Short mmCIF file of C-alpha atoms in Angstrom, two decimals:
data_model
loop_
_atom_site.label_atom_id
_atom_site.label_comp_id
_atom_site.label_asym_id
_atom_site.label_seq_id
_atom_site.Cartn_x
_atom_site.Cartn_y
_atom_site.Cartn_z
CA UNK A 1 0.00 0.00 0.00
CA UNK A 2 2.80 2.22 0.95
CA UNK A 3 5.15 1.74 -2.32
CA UNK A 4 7.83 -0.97 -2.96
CA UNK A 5 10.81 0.60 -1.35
CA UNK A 6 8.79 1.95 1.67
CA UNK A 7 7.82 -1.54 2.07
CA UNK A 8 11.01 -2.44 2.36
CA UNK A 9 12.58 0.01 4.45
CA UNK A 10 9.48 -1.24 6.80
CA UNK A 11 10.79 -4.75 6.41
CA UNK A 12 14.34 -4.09 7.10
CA UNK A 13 13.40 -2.09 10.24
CA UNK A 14 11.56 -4.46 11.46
CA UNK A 15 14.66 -7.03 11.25
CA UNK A 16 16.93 -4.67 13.27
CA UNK A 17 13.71 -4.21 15.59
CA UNK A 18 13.73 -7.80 16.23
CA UNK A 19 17.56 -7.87 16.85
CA UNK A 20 17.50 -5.35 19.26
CA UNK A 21 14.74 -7.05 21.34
CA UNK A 22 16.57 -10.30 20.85
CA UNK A 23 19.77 -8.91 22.46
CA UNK A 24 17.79 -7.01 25.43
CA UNK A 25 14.77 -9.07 25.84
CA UNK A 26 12.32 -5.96 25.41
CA UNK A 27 11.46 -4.22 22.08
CA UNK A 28 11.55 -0.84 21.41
CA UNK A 29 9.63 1.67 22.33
CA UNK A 30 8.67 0.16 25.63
CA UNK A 31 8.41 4.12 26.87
CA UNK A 32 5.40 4.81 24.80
CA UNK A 33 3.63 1.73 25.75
CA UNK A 34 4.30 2.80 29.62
CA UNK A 35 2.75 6.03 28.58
CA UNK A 36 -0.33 4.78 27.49
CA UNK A 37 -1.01 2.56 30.29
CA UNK A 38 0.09 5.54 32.74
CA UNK A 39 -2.38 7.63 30.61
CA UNK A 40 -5.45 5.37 31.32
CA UNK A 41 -4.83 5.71 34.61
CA UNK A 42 -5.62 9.52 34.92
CA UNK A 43 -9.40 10.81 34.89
CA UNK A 44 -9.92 12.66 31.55
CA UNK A 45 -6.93 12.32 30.30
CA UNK A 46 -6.14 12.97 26.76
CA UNK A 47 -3.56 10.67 24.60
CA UNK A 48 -2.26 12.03 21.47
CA UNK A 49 -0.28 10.02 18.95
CA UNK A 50 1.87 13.15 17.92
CA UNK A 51 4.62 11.73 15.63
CA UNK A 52 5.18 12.36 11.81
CA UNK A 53 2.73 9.30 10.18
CA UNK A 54 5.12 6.38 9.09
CA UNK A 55 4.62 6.51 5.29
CA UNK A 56 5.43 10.05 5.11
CA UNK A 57 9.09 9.94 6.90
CA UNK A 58 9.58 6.83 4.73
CA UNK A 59 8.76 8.03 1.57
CA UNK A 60 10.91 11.49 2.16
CA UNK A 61 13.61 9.45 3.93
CA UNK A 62 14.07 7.06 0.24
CA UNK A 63 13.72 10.40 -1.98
CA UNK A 64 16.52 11.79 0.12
CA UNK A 65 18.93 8.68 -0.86
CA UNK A 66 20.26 8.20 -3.58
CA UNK A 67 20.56 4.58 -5.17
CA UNK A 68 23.93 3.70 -4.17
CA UNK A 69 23.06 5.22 -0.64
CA UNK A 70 19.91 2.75 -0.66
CA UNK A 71 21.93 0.22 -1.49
CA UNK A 72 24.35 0.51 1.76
CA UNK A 73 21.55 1.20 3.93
CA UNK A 74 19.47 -1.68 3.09
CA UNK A 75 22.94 -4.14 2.84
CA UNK A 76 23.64 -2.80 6.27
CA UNK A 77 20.16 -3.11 7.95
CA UNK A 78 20.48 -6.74 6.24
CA UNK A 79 23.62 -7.55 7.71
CA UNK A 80 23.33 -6.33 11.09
CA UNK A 81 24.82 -8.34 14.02
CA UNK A 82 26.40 -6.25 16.60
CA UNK A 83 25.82 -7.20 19.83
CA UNK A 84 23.92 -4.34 21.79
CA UNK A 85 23.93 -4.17 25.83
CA UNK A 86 21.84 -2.95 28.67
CA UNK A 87 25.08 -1.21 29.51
CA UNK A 88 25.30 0.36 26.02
CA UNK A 89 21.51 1.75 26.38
CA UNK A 90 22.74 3.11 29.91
CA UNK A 91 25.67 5.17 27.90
CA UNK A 92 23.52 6.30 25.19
CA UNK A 93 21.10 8.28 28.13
CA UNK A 94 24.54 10.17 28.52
CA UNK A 95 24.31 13.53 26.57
CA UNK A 96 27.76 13.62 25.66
CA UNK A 97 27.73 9.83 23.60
CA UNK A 98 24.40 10.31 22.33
CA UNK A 99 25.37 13.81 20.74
CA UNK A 100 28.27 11.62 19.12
CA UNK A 101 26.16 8.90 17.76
CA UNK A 102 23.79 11.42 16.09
CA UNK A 103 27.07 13.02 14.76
CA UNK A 104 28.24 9.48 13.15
CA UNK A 105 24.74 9.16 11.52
CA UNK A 106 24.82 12.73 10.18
CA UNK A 107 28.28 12.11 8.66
CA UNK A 108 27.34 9.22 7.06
CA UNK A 109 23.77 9.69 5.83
CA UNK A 110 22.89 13.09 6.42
CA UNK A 111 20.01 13.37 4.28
CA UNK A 112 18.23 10.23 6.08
CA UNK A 113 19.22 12.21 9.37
CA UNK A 114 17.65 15.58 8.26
CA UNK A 115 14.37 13.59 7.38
CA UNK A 116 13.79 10.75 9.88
CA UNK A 117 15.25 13.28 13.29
CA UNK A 118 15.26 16.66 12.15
CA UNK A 119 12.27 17.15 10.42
CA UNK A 120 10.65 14.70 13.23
CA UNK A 121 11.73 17.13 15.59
CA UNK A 122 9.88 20.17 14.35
CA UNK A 123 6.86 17.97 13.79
CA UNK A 124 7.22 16.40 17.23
CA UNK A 125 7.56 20.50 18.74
CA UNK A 126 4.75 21.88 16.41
CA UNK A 127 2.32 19.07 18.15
CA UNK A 128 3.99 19.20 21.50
CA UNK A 129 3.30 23.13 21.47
CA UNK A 130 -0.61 22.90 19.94
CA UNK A 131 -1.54 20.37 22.74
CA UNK A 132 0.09 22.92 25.44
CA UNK A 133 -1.99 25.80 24.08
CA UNK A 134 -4.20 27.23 27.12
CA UNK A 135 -7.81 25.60 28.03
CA UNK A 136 -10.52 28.77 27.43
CA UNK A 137 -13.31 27.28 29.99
CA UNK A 138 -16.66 27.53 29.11
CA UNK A 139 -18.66 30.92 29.55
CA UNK A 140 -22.30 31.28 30.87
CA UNK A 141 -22.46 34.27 28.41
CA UNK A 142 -21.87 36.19 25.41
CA UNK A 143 -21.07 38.91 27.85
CA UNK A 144 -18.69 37.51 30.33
CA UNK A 145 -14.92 37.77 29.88
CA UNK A 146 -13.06 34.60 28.26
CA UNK A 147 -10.68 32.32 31.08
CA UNK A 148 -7.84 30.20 30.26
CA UNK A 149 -6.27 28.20 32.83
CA UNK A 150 -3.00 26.49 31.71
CA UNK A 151 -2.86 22.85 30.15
CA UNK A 152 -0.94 19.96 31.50
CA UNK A 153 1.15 18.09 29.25
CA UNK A 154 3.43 15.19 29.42
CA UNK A 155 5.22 14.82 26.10
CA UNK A 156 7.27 11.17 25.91
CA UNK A 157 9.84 11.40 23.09
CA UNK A 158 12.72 9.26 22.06
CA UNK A 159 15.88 11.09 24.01
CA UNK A 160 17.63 11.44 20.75
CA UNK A 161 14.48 14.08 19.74
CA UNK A 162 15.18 16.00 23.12
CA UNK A 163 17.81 18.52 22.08
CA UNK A 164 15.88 19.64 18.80
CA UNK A 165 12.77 20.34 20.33
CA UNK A 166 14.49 22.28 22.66
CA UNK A 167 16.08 24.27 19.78
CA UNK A 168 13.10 24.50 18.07
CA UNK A 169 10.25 25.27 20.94
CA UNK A 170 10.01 29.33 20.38
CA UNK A 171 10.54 29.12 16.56
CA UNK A 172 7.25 29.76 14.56
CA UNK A 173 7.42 26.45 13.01
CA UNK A 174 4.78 25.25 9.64
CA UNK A 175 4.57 22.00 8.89
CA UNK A 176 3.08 21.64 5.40
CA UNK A 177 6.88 21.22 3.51
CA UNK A 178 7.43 18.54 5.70
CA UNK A 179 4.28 16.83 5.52
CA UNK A 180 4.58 16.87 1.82
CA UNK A 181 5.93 13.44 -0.24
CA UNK A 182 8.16 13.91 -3.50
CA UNK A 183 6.90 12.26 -6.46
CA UNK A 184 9.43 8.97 -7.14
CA UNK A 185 12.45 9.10 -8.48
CA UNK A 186 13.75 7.89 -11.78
CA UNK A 187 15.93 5.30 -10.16
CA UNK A 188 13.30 4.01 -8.24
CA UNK A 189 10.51 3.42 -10.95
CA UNK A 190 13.74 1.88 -12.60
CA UNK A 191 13.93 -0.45 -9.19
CA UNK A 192 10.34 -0.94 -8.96
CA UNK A 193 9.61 -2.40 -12.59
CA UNK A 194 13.01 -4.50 -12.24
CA UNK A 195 11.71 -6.09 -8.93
CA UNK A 196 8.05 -6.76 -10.91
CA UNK A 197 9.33 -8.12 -13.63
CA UNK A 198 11.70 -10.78 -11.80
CA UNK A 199 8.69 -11.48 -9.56
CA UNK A 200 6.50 -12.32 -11.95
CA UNK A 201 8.97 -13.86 -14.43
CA UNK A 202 10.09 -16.31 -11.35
CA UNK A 203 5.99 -17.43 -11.17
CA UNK A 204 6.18 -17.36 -14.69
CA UNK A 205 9.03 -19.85 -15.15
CA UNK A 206 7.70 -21.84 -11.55
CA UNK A 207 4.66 -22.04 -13.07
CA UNK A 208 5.37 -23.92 -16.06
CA UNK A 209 7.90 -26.16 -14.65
CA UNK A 210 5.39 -27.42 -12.14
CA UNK A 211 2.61 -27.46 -14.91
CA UNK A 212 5.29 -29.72 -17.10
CA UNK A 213 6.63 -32.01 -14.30
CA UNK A 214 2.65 -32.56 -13.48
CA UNK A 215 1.79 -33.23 -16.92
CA UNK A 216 4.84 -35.63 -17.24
CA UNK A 217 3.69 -37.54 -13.89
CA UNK A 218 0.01 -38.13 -14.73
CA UNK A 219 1.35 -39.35 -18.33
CA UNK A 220 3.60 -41.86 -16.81
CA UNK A 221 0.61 -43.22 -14.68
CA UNK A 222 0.01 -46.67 -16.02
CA UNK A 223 -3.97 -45.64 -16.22
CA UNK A 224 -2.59 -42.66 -18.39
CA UNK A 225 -1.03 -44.61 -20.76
CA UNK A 226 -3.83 -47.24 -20.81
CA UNK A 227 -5.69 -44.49 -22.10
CA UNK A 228 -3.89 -43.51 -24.57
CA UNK A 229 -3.52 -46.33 -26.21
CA UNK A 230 -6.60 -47.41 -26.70
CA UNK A 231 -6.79 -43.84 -28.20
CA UNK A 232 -4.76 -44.60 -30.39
CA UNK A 233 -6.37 -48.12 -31.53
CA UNK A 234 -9.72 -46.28 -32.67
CA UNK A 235 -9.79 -46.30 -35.99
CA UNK A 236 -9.79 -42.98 -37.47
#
């Protein structure tokens, strides 16, 4: 539904999700679950979903790449076997290492950073800062003056997101480039009708060697070839 290489990406990320909770015996984003459960617990208590909708950070996130970048990305998120701590989650809630990681990513793929953090983090602020906006409480008139008492809010963000909301938070932020998605590019409707036509030349070809093997099995059937020759003895 959400395009070939989107689908992938999903795929992929969903490998290195199941690594992760492989290595540490809980899966990620164990925080947000925790929120929601913490949420039900308080009377009238609103929960908001607030992140950037999947499809759309995928779709930028592959028209960022190019196709050799794709290509190391996906080989990469294939490939991936380092072994990953509780001790090494401990280290990355120290500002100093996570600041570094973020700085590896950026150096390496700093399109795919710009789209899947930075843009994430204006999006994340921009809905972070509409569900903060003050509560007007209801009037018994026309006449009487408006009130606004203050809103509560609890926002629960991965802690790599922290330090550009921050830097964002009294920027007048808009949202619509972001939420945009770029038409494909050339390489990938290149990808896409490669990856169709080996699928369906692979059922193709499967399909006719199982049709030929079948039709070579039910002639070698004794009651097959009893048939056929007494086919063959009818006079014409």
């Amino acid at each position: 539904q959400n395009g070939v290489m989107s689908g992938l990406m999903q795929m992929l990320l969903l490998k290195v999700s199941a690594h992760i909770t492989e290595q540490l015996g809980m899966a990620p984003g164990g925080e947000f679950r925790e929120a929601f459960k913490e949420a039900s617990k308080v009377p009238f208590c609103k929960f908001h979903l607030g992140d950037r909708p999947i499809p759309v950070t995928f779709k930028r996130a592959i028209a960022a790449l190019s196709f050799w970048q794709k290509v190391k990305l996906g080989w990469g998120l294939c490939f991936l076997s380092d072994p990953i701590s509780k001790d090494d989650v401990e280290k990355c809630k120290q500002k100093d290492l996570l600041e570094q990681m973020m700085a590896e990513m950026i150096g390496e793929f700093p399109d795919l950073h710009r789209t899947i953090v930075s843009e994430r983090d204006i999006y994340l602020t921009y809905m972070l800062k509409q569900a903060a906006k003050q509560i007007e409480l209801p009037r018994a008139s026309e006449n009487e003056p408006r009130k606004y008492i203050p809103a509560v809010v609890v926002g629960v963000v991965g802690m790599g997101h922290v330090p550009g909301i921050e830097k964002n938070w009294n920027s007048d932020l808009k949202i619509q480039e972001i939420m945009s998605v770029p038409p494909p590019s050339t390489s990938s409707k290149i990808f896409k009708f490669v990856l169709k036509a080996t699928v369906f030349g692979l059922l193709g070809y499967g399909c006719y060697r199982i049709g030929h093997r079948t039709v070579q099995f039910v002639l070698a059937m004794p009651a097959a070839q009893s048939y056929l020759q007494r086919l063959t003895e009818v006079p014409q």
